[in-house]
Amino acid sequence: MSYQLVLRIWRGDSSGGDFVHYEVPADEGEVVLDVVHKTQALFAGDLAVRWNCKAGKCGSCSAEINGVPRLMCMTKLSSLPAGRAVTITPLRTFPVIKDLVTDVSFNYEKARQVPAFSAQPDQPVAPFTMYQEDVERSQEFRKCIECWLCQDTCHVIRDHEENKPHFAGPRFFIRYAELDMHPNDGLDRKKLLQETQGLGYCNITKCCTEVCPEHIKITDNAIIAMKERVVDVKYDPVVKFFGRRRAGREKRGS
Amino acid sequence: MAGVVTLARTCRLAPITLTGLNVGSDALPRQRPHPGNTAAGRSDGRPGPGPAGSARPGRRRGTSHAGSHAMTAVTAERPAGPAKARAAIAPRTLRLDKWWKEPAITATILISFVVYATWAAFKNADYFVRPYLSPFYSPCLASICGHARAGATTVHPPMVGLFGPWWAISPAIIVLIIPLGFRFTCYYYRKAYYRSIWQSPSACAVREPHKGYKGESKFPLIIQNVHRWFFYLGLLLNGILTWDAVEAFHFPRGWGHAGFGTLMLVVNAILLWTYSLSCHSCRHIIGGRLKHFSRHPLRFKLWGVVSKMNTKHMQLAWVSLIFVALTDLYVRLVASGWVTDPRFF
């Protein structure tokens, strides 16, 4: 069944912009990206939109639909309020290039700051045996498609641009967690994460988890886990005491 | 007619020429690659799904939807320098749903609890009726708990009197710091009150009203890291409240009797244990801190159990919070004579 859908798309660039209304023919079962493409084809050939796989796996078509950060290719029109205009804006946290396309290079700058996997001195770099239970733990974090929705929704940088230089963001907290939980990784990233990458800025309001299209439990399984690991090395006297004793025993043993 | 799109990429790639009018998808690169990464790759080096064109050999890039439409050529020039300004969108949020509902309900319940707990803690009366002791006043550490102790057959003798007659205010103040500290620093409650009371943020993608933000990286909120300490103390307190629940079977006519108050105290103790054991700190201590699950099979199994409980931590937090207040209220009503405790056996 076909019907007319009103789209409100933010159009402009870094110098300014505004909402433009389009009345687009929509069909049952369509997603937001479909009607954006129709708008492009029928009314606004110069509308800039980034997309790729149309299957929720490439993370390209991130935008804010009715104010909520989502993937356009995975948002069914039937899931939006019926009879109301659908508002589409670019990701608010990043500088806009044109229309719905933003400059997400901030994330790649942060990616470069993550120390790479570093095998423990007494372990081979590869290959090594990893058991399923150890693999499963970081497997969840490997599902990340880097759509940057978590980075976009995080209020630490969304509402406070000034925090960007010292805040890596949820996507990279899961990367740090993944490496820190790797059985063969020998680098200690806890203090680095707390002192230079802004783990302490996170106040665990779980918005990153809410918007993740891969349903990664970013807050529970990565951020809080890393906060607890930081507590181990910085704030817990009991763990510190037993850690020192264990280290002493190992030293005497060696 | 297919358009021709020329891009001036600011990255370390040569300028590319694309056909088609799909300016948005291919003309503007998916992401700006960094050294060692390709445009279609992930930031951690994993391969991405690849550009749409390359996934479909024989199909021209960028003609996915609009290729069937005859359109004029479109040229998009990427700005020479990186764009720095965000999209100028004035409203605080564009959300259409009732995003304010959840924080409003949360704030109402939290404030109601704080008001009730403060009143109950400072009341300093009606907290004991044999054999029930209100969880707000247990253990009684001050000597002014004497009137509570007098009627009991067994009440925490090693504890009572730790704070002498110089302690003039309600003895509840001494012990309440532990459960309140545990809940205040709890990861779930932090989310609840940061959203509902501190509005930081009120809901996802809703602009917060504060000008500056340092989160838990600086004083005073860096103190939240003491959660682990309150967890240890909370376990101790749970043990005492469990003993209180056992004591609730000990009526003046002997052991093995139970009333409605007994049921309240037992359920209260169970809920407090489940809330404490499902906590993120517990999950971490049990097994989360391990690098090798495979070398610690028992701890791995326990971690699995706590992780399952942890998924219900929010529900347990609310249920145990409300129930502890209801238990105090019940003991208070029975102690003041407003309600007669029904006896089961």
PDB file of C-alpha atoms in Angstrom, chain A:
ATOM      1  CA  MET A   1       0.000   0.000   0.000  1.00  0.00           C
ATOM      2  CA  SER A   2       1.484   3.311  -1.067  1.00  0.00           C
ATOM      3  CA  TYR A   3       1.063   6.566   0.829  1.00  0.00           C
ATOM      4  CA  GLN A   4       2.569  10.051   0.974  1.00  0.00           C
ATOM      5  CA  LEU A   5       5.126  10.574   3.719  1.00  0.00           C
ATOM      6  CA  VAL A   6       6.358  13.961   4.865  1.00  0.00           C
ATOM      7  CA  LEU A   7      10.100  14.084   5.447  1.00  0.00           C
ATOM      8  CA  ARG A   8      11.832  16.944   7.251  1.00  0.00           C
ATOM      9  CA  ILE A   9      15.465  16.731   6.297  1.00  0.00           C
ATOM     10  CA  TRP A  10      18.111  19.055   7.660  1.00  0.00           C
ATOM     11  CA  ARG A  11      19.974  20.494   4.718  1.00  0.00           C
ATOM     12  CA  GLY A  12      23.019  22.678   4.848  1.00  0.00           C
ATOM     13  CA  ASP A  13      26.674  22.625   5.708  1.00  0.00           C
ATOM     14  CA  SER A  14      29.042  24.004   8.299  1.00  0.00           C
ATOM     15  CA  SER A  15      28.058  27.566   7.438  1.00  0.00           C
ATOM     16  CA  GLY A  16      24.376  26.959   8.276  1.00  0.00           C
ATOM     17  CA  GLY A  17      21.258  25.171   7.190  1.00  0.00           C
ATOM     18  CA  ASP A  18      17.619  24.482   7.868  1.00  0.00           C
ATOM     19  CA  PHE A  19      14.904  21.870   7.579  1.00  0.00           C
ATOM     20  CA  VAL A  20      13.451  21.211   4.139  1.00  0.00           C
ATOM     21  CA  HIS A  21      10.119  19.424   3.731  1.00  0.00           C
ATOM     22  CA  TYR A  22       9.591  16.757   1.090  1.00  0.00           C
ATOM     23  CA  GLU A  23       6.429  14.817   0.396  1.00  0.00           C
ATOM     24  CA  VAL A  24       7.642  11.434  -0.755  1.00  0.00           C
ATOM     25  CA  PRO A  25       5.724   8.342  -1.909  1.00  0.00           C
ATOM     26  CA  ALA A  26       6.339   5.547   0.577  1.00  0.00           C
ATOM     27  CA  ASP A  27       5.480   1.867   0.380  1.00  0.00           C
ATOM     28  CA  GLU A  28       4.749  -0.709   3.019  1.00  0.00           C
ATOM     29  CA  GLY A  29       7.842  -2.380   4.424  1.00  0.00           C
ATOM     30  CA  GLU A  30      10.211   0.419   3.510  1.00  0.00           C
ATOM     31  CA  VAL A  31      12.946   1.780   5.723  1.00  0.00           C
ATOM     32  CA  VAL A  32      13.993   5.394   6.164  1.00  0.00           C
ATOM     33  CA  LEU A  33      16.939   5.036   3.798  1.00  0.00           C
ATOM     34  CA  ASP A  34      14.545   3.983   1.023  1.00  0.00           C
ATOM     35  CA  VAL A  35      12.551   7.196   1.247  1.00  0.00           C
ATOM     36  CA  VAL A  36      15.720   9.257   1.520  1.00  0.00           C
ATOM     37  CA  HIS A  37      16.863   7.688  -1.738  1.00  0.00           C
ATOM     38  CA  LYS A  38      13.494   8.480  -3.277  1.00  0.00           C
ATOM     39  CA  THR A  39      13.873  12.079  -2.161  1.00  0.00           C
ATOM     40  CA  GLN A  40      17.293  12.130  -3.764  1.00  0.00           C
ATOM     41  CA  ALA A  41      15.948  10.653  -6.984  1.00  0.00           C
ATOM     42  CA  LEU A  42      12.769  12.678  -7.295  1.00  0.00           C
ATOM     43  CA  PHE A  43      13.287  16.026  -5.623  1.00  0.00           C
ATOM     44  CA  ALA A  44      16.804  16.691  -4.427  1.00  0.00           C
ATOM     45  CA  GLY A  45      19.542  15.176  -6.528  1.00  0.00           C
ATOM     46  CA  ASP A  46      22.169  17.049  -4.566  1.00  0.00           C
ATOM     47  CA  LEU A  47      21.078  15.684  -1.193  1.00  0.00           C
ATOM     48  CA  ALA A  48      24.172  14.268   0.494  1.00  0.00           C
ATOM     49  CA  VAL A  49      23.722  11.027   2.387  1.00  0.00           C
ATOM     50  CA  ARG A  50      26.273   8.376   3.251  1.00  0.00           C
ATOM     51  CA  TRP A  51      25.223   4.765   2.851  1.00  0.00           C
ATOM     52  CA  ASN A  52      26.629   1.472   1.730  1.00  0.00           C
ATOM     53  CA  CYS A  53      25.351  -2.022   2.567  1.00  0.00           C
ATOM     54  CA  LYS A  54      21.653  -1.356   3.322  1.00  0.00           C
ATOM     55  CA  ALA A  55      21.804  -4.287   5.722  1.00  0.00           C
ATOM     56  CA  GLY A  56      22.895  -2.760   9.020  1.00  0.00           C
ATOM     57  CA  LYS A  57      26.410  -4.112   8.737  1.00  0.00           C
ATOM     58  CA  CYS A  58      28.542  -1.314   7.370  1.00  0.00           C
ATOM     59  CA  GLY A  59      27.553   1.434   9.795  1.00  0.00           C
ATOM     60  CA  SER A  60      27.522   4.117   7.129  1.00  0.00           C
ATOM     61  CA  CYS A  61      23.974   5.464   7.175  1.00  0.00           C
ATOM     62  CA  SER A  62      23.953   6.720  10.761  1.00  0.00           C
ATOM     63  CA  ALA A  63      21.698   9.715  11.304  1.00  0.00           C
ATOM     64  CA  GLU A  64      19.215  11.009  13.844  1.00  0.00           C
ATOM     65  CA  ILE A  65      15.674  10.004  13.064  1.00  0.00           C
ATOM     66  CA  ASN A  66      13.063  11.901  15.040  1.00  0.00           C
ATOM     67  CA  GLY A  67      15.903  12.934  17.329  1.00  0.00           C
ATOM     68  CA  VAL A  68      17.151   9.413  18.044  1.00  0.00           C
ATOM     69  CA  PRO A  69      20.519   8.234  16.691  1.00  0.00           C
ATOM     70  CA  ARG A  70      19.806   5.245  14.435  1.00  0.00           C
ATOM     71  CA  LEU A  71      20.827   3.514  11.238  1.00  0.00           C
ATOM     72  CA  MET A  72      18.568   4.692   8.428  1.00  0.00           C
ATOM     73  CA  CYS A  73      18.692   1.307   6.708  1.00  0.00           C
ATOM     74  CA  MET A  74      17.437  -0.479   9.820  1.00  0.00           C
ATOM     75  CA  THR A  75      14.659   1.905  10.795  1.00  0.00           C
ATOM     76  CA  LYS A  76      11.338   0.723   9.414  1.00  0.00           C
ATOM     77  CA  LEU A  77       8.846   3.442   8.616  1.00  0.00           C
ATOM     78  CA  SER A  78       6.219   1.355  10.398  1.00  0.00           C
ATOM     79  CA  SER A  79       8.173   1.744  13.661  1.00  0.00           C
ATOM     80  CA  LEU A  80       7.797   5.537  13.568  1.00  0.00           C
ATOM     81  CA  PRO A  81       4.703   7.458  14.715  1.00  0.00           C
ATOM     82  CA  ALA A  82       2.073   7.168  12.009  1.00  0.00           C
ATOM     83  CA  GLY A  83       0.712  10.286  10.366  1.00  0.00           C
ATOM     84  CA  ARG A  84       3.555  12.515  11.516  1.00  0.00           C
ATOM     85  CA  ALA A  85       6.467  13.978   9.599  1.00  0.00           C
ATOM     86  CA  VAL A  86       9.734  12.081   9.928  1.00  0.00           C
ATOM     87  CA  THR A  87      12.622  14.327  10.918  1.00  0.00           C
ATOM     88  CA  ILE A  88      16.112  13.380   9.773  1.00  0.00           C
ATOM     89  CA  THR A  89      19.218  15.231  10.879  1.00  0.00           C
ATOM     90  CA  PRO A  90      22.948  14.524  10.688  1.00  0.00           C
ATOM     91  CA  LEU A  91      24.795  13.206  13.747  1.00  0.00           C
ATOM     92  CA  ARG A  92      24.924  16.170  16.074  1.00  0.00           C
ATOM     93  CA  THR A  93      28.225  15.375  17.754  1.00  0.00           C
ATOM     94  CA  PHE A  94      30.370  15.672  14.659  1.00  0.00           C
ATOM     95  CA  PRO A  95      31.012  18.586  12.295  1.00  0.00           C
ATOM     96  CA  VAL A  96      28.695  18.557   9.330  1.00  0.00           C
ATOM     97  CA  ILE A  97      30.109  18.344   5.816  1.00  0.00           C
ATOM     98  CA  LYS A  98      26.880  18.549   3.866  1.00  0.00           C
ATOM     99  CA  ASP A  99      23.263  17.659   4.638  1.00  0.00           C
ATOM    100  CA  LEU A 100      23.277  14.271   6.387  1.00  0.00           C
ATOM    101  CA  VAL A 101      27.007  13.648   6.037  1.00  0.00           C
ATOM    102  CA  THR A 102      29.299  14.421   8.948  1.00  0.00           C
ATOM    103  CA  ASP A 103      33.035  14.430   9.417  1.00  0.00           C
ATOM    104  CA  VAL A 104      33.734  11.516  11.750  1.00  0.00           C
ATOM    105  CA  SER A 105      37.525  11.799  11.645  1.00  0.00           C
ATOM    106  CA  PHE A 106      37.509  12.426  15.416  1.00  0.00           C
ATOM    107  CA  ASN A 107      36.943   8.710  15.828  1.00  0.00           C
ATOM    108  CA  TYR A 108      39.942   7.772  13.734  1.00  0.00           C
ATOM    109  CA  GLU A 109      42.135  10.110  15.699  1.00  0.00           C
ATOM    110  CA  LYS A 110      41.009   8.292  18.841  1.00  0.00           C
ATOM    111  CA  ALA A 111      41.569   4.914  17.177  1.00  0.00           C
ATOM    112  CA  ARG A 112      45.177   5.811  16.529  1.00  0.00           C
ATOM    113  CA  GLN A 113      45.695   6.422  20.245  1.00  0.00           C
ATOM    114  CA  VAL A 114      44.753   2.864  21.251  1.00  0.00           C
ATOM    115  CA  PRO A 115      47.931   0.871  21.943  1.00  0.00           C
ATOM    116  CA  ALA A 116      47.841  -2.175  19.705  1.00  0.00           C
ATOM    117  CA  PHE A 117      47.794  -5.776  20.921  1.00  0.00           C
ATOM    118  CA  SER A 118      51.099  -6.589  22.561  1.00  0.00           C
ATOM    119  CA  ALA A 119      51.827 -10.209  23.416  1.00  0.00           C
ATOM    120  CA  GLN A 120      53.124 -11.039  26.879  1.00  0.00           C
ATOM    121  CA  PRO A 121      56.920 -11.393  26.868  1.00  0.00           C
ATOM    122  CA  ASP A 122      56.845 -15.113  27.630  1.00  0.00           C
ATOM    123  CA  GLN A 123      54.131 -15.838  25.055  1.00  0.00           C
ATOM    124  CA  PRO A 124      54.403 -16.140  21.283  1.00  0.00           C
ATOM    125  CA  VAL A 125      52.789 -13.330  19.295  1.00  0.00           C
ATOM    126  CA  ALA A 126      50.935 -15.930  17.235  1.00  0.00           C
ATOM    127  CA  PRO A 127      49.752 -18.587  16.985  1.00  0.00           C
ATOM    128  CA  PHE A 128      48.658 -19.371  20.503  1.00  0.00           C
ATOM    129  CA  THR A 129      45.877 -21.444  21.971  1.00  0.00           C
ATOM    130  CA  MET A 130      42.804 -19.569  23.123  1.00  0.00           C
ATOM    131  CA  TYR A 131      39.915 -21.336  24.763  1.00  0.00           C
ATOM    132  CA  GLN A 132      36.331 -20.721  23.788  1.00  0.00           C
ATOM    133  CA  GLU A 133      35.353 -19.063  27.067  1.00  0.00           C
ATOM    134  CA  ASP A 134      38.164 -16.542  26.632  1.00  0.00           C
ATOM    135  CA  VAL A 135      37.282 -15.930  22.993  1.00  0.00           C
ATOM    136  CA  GLU A 136      33.586 -15.376  23.650  1.00  0.00           C
ATOM    137  CA  ARG A 137      34.217 -12.538  26.005  1.00  0.00           C
ATOM    138  CA  SER A 138      35.870 -10.241  23.483  1.00  0.00           C
ATOM    139  CA  GLN A 139      33.825 -11.628  20.590  1.00  0.00           C
ATOM    140  CA  GLU A 140      30.936  -9.451  21.685  1.00  0.00           C
ATOM    141  CA  PHE A 141      33.044  -6.330  21.245  1.00  0.00           C
ATOM    142  CA  ARG A 142      34.191  -7.464  17.811  1.00  0.00           C
ATOM    143  CA  LYS A 143      30.602  -7.142  16.590  1.00  0.00           C
ATOM    144  CA  CYS A 144      31.052  -3.366  16.498  1.00  0.00           C
ATOM    145  CA  ILE A 145      30.310  -1.995  13.020  1.00  0.00           C
ATOM    146  CA  GLU A 146      31.648   1.464  13.812  1.00  0.00           C
ATOM    147  CA  CYS A 147      28.488   3.325  13.013  1.00  0.00           C
ATOM    148  CA  TRP A 148      29.515   5.902  15.664  1.00  0.00           C
ATOM    149  CA  LEU A 149      25.993   6.071  17.078  1.00  0.00           C
ATOM    150  CA  CYS A 150      27.389   5.459  20.564  1.00  0.00           C
ATOM    151  CA  GLN A 151      29.912   8.245  20.115  1.00  0.00           C
ATOM    152  CA  ASP A 152      27.156  10.499  18.813  1.00  0.00           C
ATOM    153  CA  THR A 153      24.747   9.910  21.667  1.00  0.00           C
ATOM    154  CA  CYS A 154      27.316  10.162  24.452  1.00  0.00           C
ATOM    155  CA  HIS A 155      26.546  13.435  26.208  1.00  0.00           C
ATOM    156  CA  VAL A 156      30.158  13.836  27.349  1.00  0.00           C
ATOM    157  CA  ILE A 157      31.101  15.017  23.865  1.00  0.00           C
ATOM    158  CA  ARG A 158      27.665  15.610  22.377  1.00  0.00           C
ATOM    159  CA  ASP A 159      26.907  18.404  24.847  1.00  0.00           C
ATOM    160  CA  HIS A 160      30.489  19.371  25.654  1.00  0.00           C
ATOM    161  CA  GLU A 161      32.730  19.841  22.645  1.00  0.00           C
ATOM    162  CA  GLU A 162      35.557  20.833  24.983  1.00  0.00           C
ATOM    163  CA  ASN A 163      35.815  17.246  26.254  1.00  0.00           C
ATOM    164  CA  LYS A 164      36.744  15.789  22.880  1.00  0.00           C
ATOM    165  CA  PRO A 165      40.546  16.006  23.285  1.00  0.00           C
ATOM    166  CA  HIS A 166      40.541  13.901  26.463  1.00  0.00           C
ATOM    167  CA  PHE A 167      37.644  11.514  25.932  1.00  0.00           C
ATOM    168  CA  ALA A 168      37.929   8.446  23.724  1.00  0.00           C
ATOM    169  CA  GLY A 169      34.228   7.556  23.796  1.00  0.00           C
ATOM    170  CA  PRO A 170      32.266   4.320  24.210  1.00  0.00           C
ATOM    171  CA  ARG A 171      33.400   2.735  20.948  1.00  0.00           C
ATOM    172  CA  PHE A 172      37.013   2.907  22.070  1.00  0.00           C
ATOM    173  CA  PHE A 173      36.262   1.914  25.628  1.00  0.00           C
ATOM    174  CA  ILE A 174      35.114  -1.423  24.236  1.00  0.00           C
ATOM    175  CA  ARG A 175      38.307  -1.625  22.195  1.00  0.00           C
ATOM    176  CA  TYR A 176      40.376  -1.032  25.349  1.00  0.00           C
ATOM    177  CA  ALA A 177      38.282  -3.608  27.189  1.00  0.00           C
ATOM    178  CA  GLU A 178      38.691  -6.131  24.401  1.00  0.00           C
ATOM    179  CA  LEU A 179      42.472  -5.809  24.521  1.00  0.00           C
ATOM    180  CA  ASP A 180      42.671  -5.695  28.310  1.00  0.00           C
ATOM    181  CA  MET A 181      40.611  -8.885  28.589  1.00  0.00           C
ATOM    182  CA  HIS A 182      42.700 -10.706  25.976  1.00  0.00           C
ATOM    183  CA  PRO A 183      44.489 -13.568  27.759  1.00  0.00           C
ATOM    184  CA  ASN A 184      47.685 -13.040  25.823  1.00  0.00           C
ATOM    185  CA  ASP A 185      47.907  -9.283  25.877  1.00  0.00           C
ATOM    186  CA  GLY A 186      50.649  -8.016  28.139  1.00  0.00           C
ATOM    187  CA  LEU A 187      50.032  -4.289  28.132  1.00  0.00           C
ATOM    188  CA  ASP A 188      48.334  -2.597  31.073  1.00  0.00           C
ATOM    189  CA  ARG A 189      45.904  -0.050  29.674  1.00  0.00           C
ATOM    190  CA  LYS A 190      43.947   0.703  32.841  1.00  0.00           C
ATOM    191  CA  LYS A 191      45.784   3.793  34.017  1.00  0.00           C
ATOM    192  CA  LEU A 192      46.083   5.065  30.456  1.00  0.00           C
ATOM    193  CA  LEU A 193      42.349   4.706  30.045  1.00  0.00           C
ATOM    194  CA  GLN A 194      41.572   6.459  33.301  1.00  0.00           C
ATOM    195  CA  GLU A 195      44.156   9.219  33.108  1.00  0.00           C
ATOM    196  CA  THR A 196      44.316  10.167  29.437  1.00  0.00           C
ATOM    197  CA  GLN A 197      41.330   8.622  27.666  1.00  0.00           C
ATOM    198  CA  GLY A 198      38.611   9.917  29.959  1.00  0.00           C
ATOM    199  CA  LEU A 199      37.049   6.744  31.377  1.00  0.00           C
ATOM    200  CA  GLY A 200      36.167   8.760  34.480  1.00  0.00           C
ATOM    201  CA  TYR A 201      34.057  11.123  32.387  1.00  0.00           C
ATOM    202  CA  CYS A 202      31.548   8.373  31.715  1.00  0.00           C
ATOM    203  CA  ASN A 203      28.682   8.549  34.188  1.00  0.00           C
ATOM    204  CA  ILE A 204      27.203   5.277  32.930  1.00  0.00           C
ATOM    205  CA  THR A 205      23.858   6.606  31.763  1.00  0.00           C
ATOM    206  CA  LYS A 206      23.845   3.763  29.225  1.00  0.00           C
ATOM    207  CA  CYS A 207      22.811   5.785  26.173  1.00  0.00           C
ATOM    208  CA  CYS A 208      25.570   4.113  24.154  1.00  0.00           C
ATOM    209  CA  THR A 209      24.087   0.711  24.966  1.00  0.00           C
ATOM    210  CA  GLU A 210      20.583   1.919  24.081  1.00  0.00           C
ATOM    211  CA  VAL A 211      21.509   3.034  20.581  1.00  0.00           C
ATOM    212  CA  CYS A 212      23.922   0.234  19.638  1.00  0.00           C
ATOM    213  CA  PRO A 213      22.477  -1.518  16.547  1.00  0.00           C
ATOM    214  CA  GLU A 214      24.565  -4.608  17.328  1.00  0.00           C
ATOM    215  CA  HIS A 215      23.147  -4.779  20.876  1.00  0.00           C
ATOM    216  CA  ILE A 216      26.594  -4.800  22.435  1.00  0.00           C
ATOM    217  CA  LYS A 217      26.304  -4.292  26.180  1.00  0.00           C
ATOM    218  CA  ILE A 218      28.821  -1.489  26.066  1.00  0.00           C
ATOM    219  CA  THR A 219      28.229  -0.154  29.561  1.00  0.00           C
ATOM    220  CA  ASP A 220      27.816  -3.377  31.525  1.00  0.00           C
ATOM    221  CA  ASN A 221      30.410  -5.510  29.792  1.00  0.00           C
ATOM    222  CA  ALA A 222      33.055  -2.981  28.819  1.00  0.00           C
ATOM    223  CA  ILE A 223      32.844   0.388  30.552  1.00  0.00           C
ATOM    224  CA  ILE A 224      31.864  -0.791  34.034  1.00  0.00           C
ATOM    225  CA  ALA A 225      34.240  -3.743  33.687  1.00  0.00           C
ATOM    226  CA  MET A 226      37.073  -1.329  32.932  1.00  0.00           C
ATOM    227  CA  LYS A 227      36.018   1.034  35.720  1.00  0.00           C
ATOM    228  CA  GLU A 228      36.209  -1.916  38.104  1.00  0.00           C
ATOM    229  CA  ARG A 229      39.663  -2.831  36.787  1.00  0.00           C
ATOM    230  CA  VAL A 230      40.770   0.739  37.426  1.00  0.00           C
ATOM    231  CA  VAL A 231      39.412   0.449  40.976  1.00  0.00           C
ATOM    232  CA  ASP A 232      41.554  -2.690  41.367  1.00  0.00           C
ATOM    233  CA  VAL A 233      44.744  -0.811  40.670  1.00  0.00           C
ATOM    234  CA  LYS A 234      43.890   2.558  42.160  1.00  0.00           C
ATOM    235  CA  TYR A 235      41.228   2.482  44.844  1.00  0.00           C
ATOM    236  CA  ASP A 236      40.717  -0.953  46.386  1.00  0.00           C
ATOM    237  CA  PRO A 237      42.993  -1.571  49.393  1.00  0.00           C
ATOM    238  CA  VAL A 238      42.006  -5.245  49.693  1.00  0.00           C
ATOM    239  CA  VAL A 239      42.871  -6.102  46.099  1.00  0.00           C
ATOM    240  CA  LYS A 240      46.012  -3.980  46.329  1.00  0.00           C
ATOM    241  CA  PHE A 241      47.098  -5.815  49.473  1.00  0.00           C
ATOM    242  CA  PHE A 242      46.560  -9.284  48.015  1.00  0.00           C
ATOM    243  CA  GLY A 243      48.036  -8.156  44.680  1.00  0.00           C
ATOM    244  CA  ARG A 244      51.239  -7.078  46.425  1.00  0.00           C
ATOM    245  CA  ARG A 245      51.444 -10.332  48.382  1.00  0.00           C
ATOM    246  CA  ARG A 246      50.917 -12.369  45.220  1.00  0.00           C
ATOM    247  CA  ALA A 247      53.563 -10.349  43.389  1.00  0.00           C
ATOM    248  CA  GLY A 248      55.944 -10.890  46.321  1.00  0.00           C
ATOM    249  CA  ARG A 249      55.307 -14.637  46.263  1.00  0.00           C
ATOM    250  CA  GLU A 250      55.917 -14.795  42.520  1.00  0.00           C
ATOM    251  CA  LYS A 251      59.133 -12.823  42.945  1.00  0.00           C
ATOM    252  CA  ARG A 252      60.366 -15.166  45.675  1.00  0.00           C
ATOM    253  CA  GLY A 253      59.325 -18.143  43.579  1.00  0.00           C
ATOM    254  CA  SER A 254      61.269 -16.945  40.590  1.00  0.00           C
TER     255      SER A 254
END
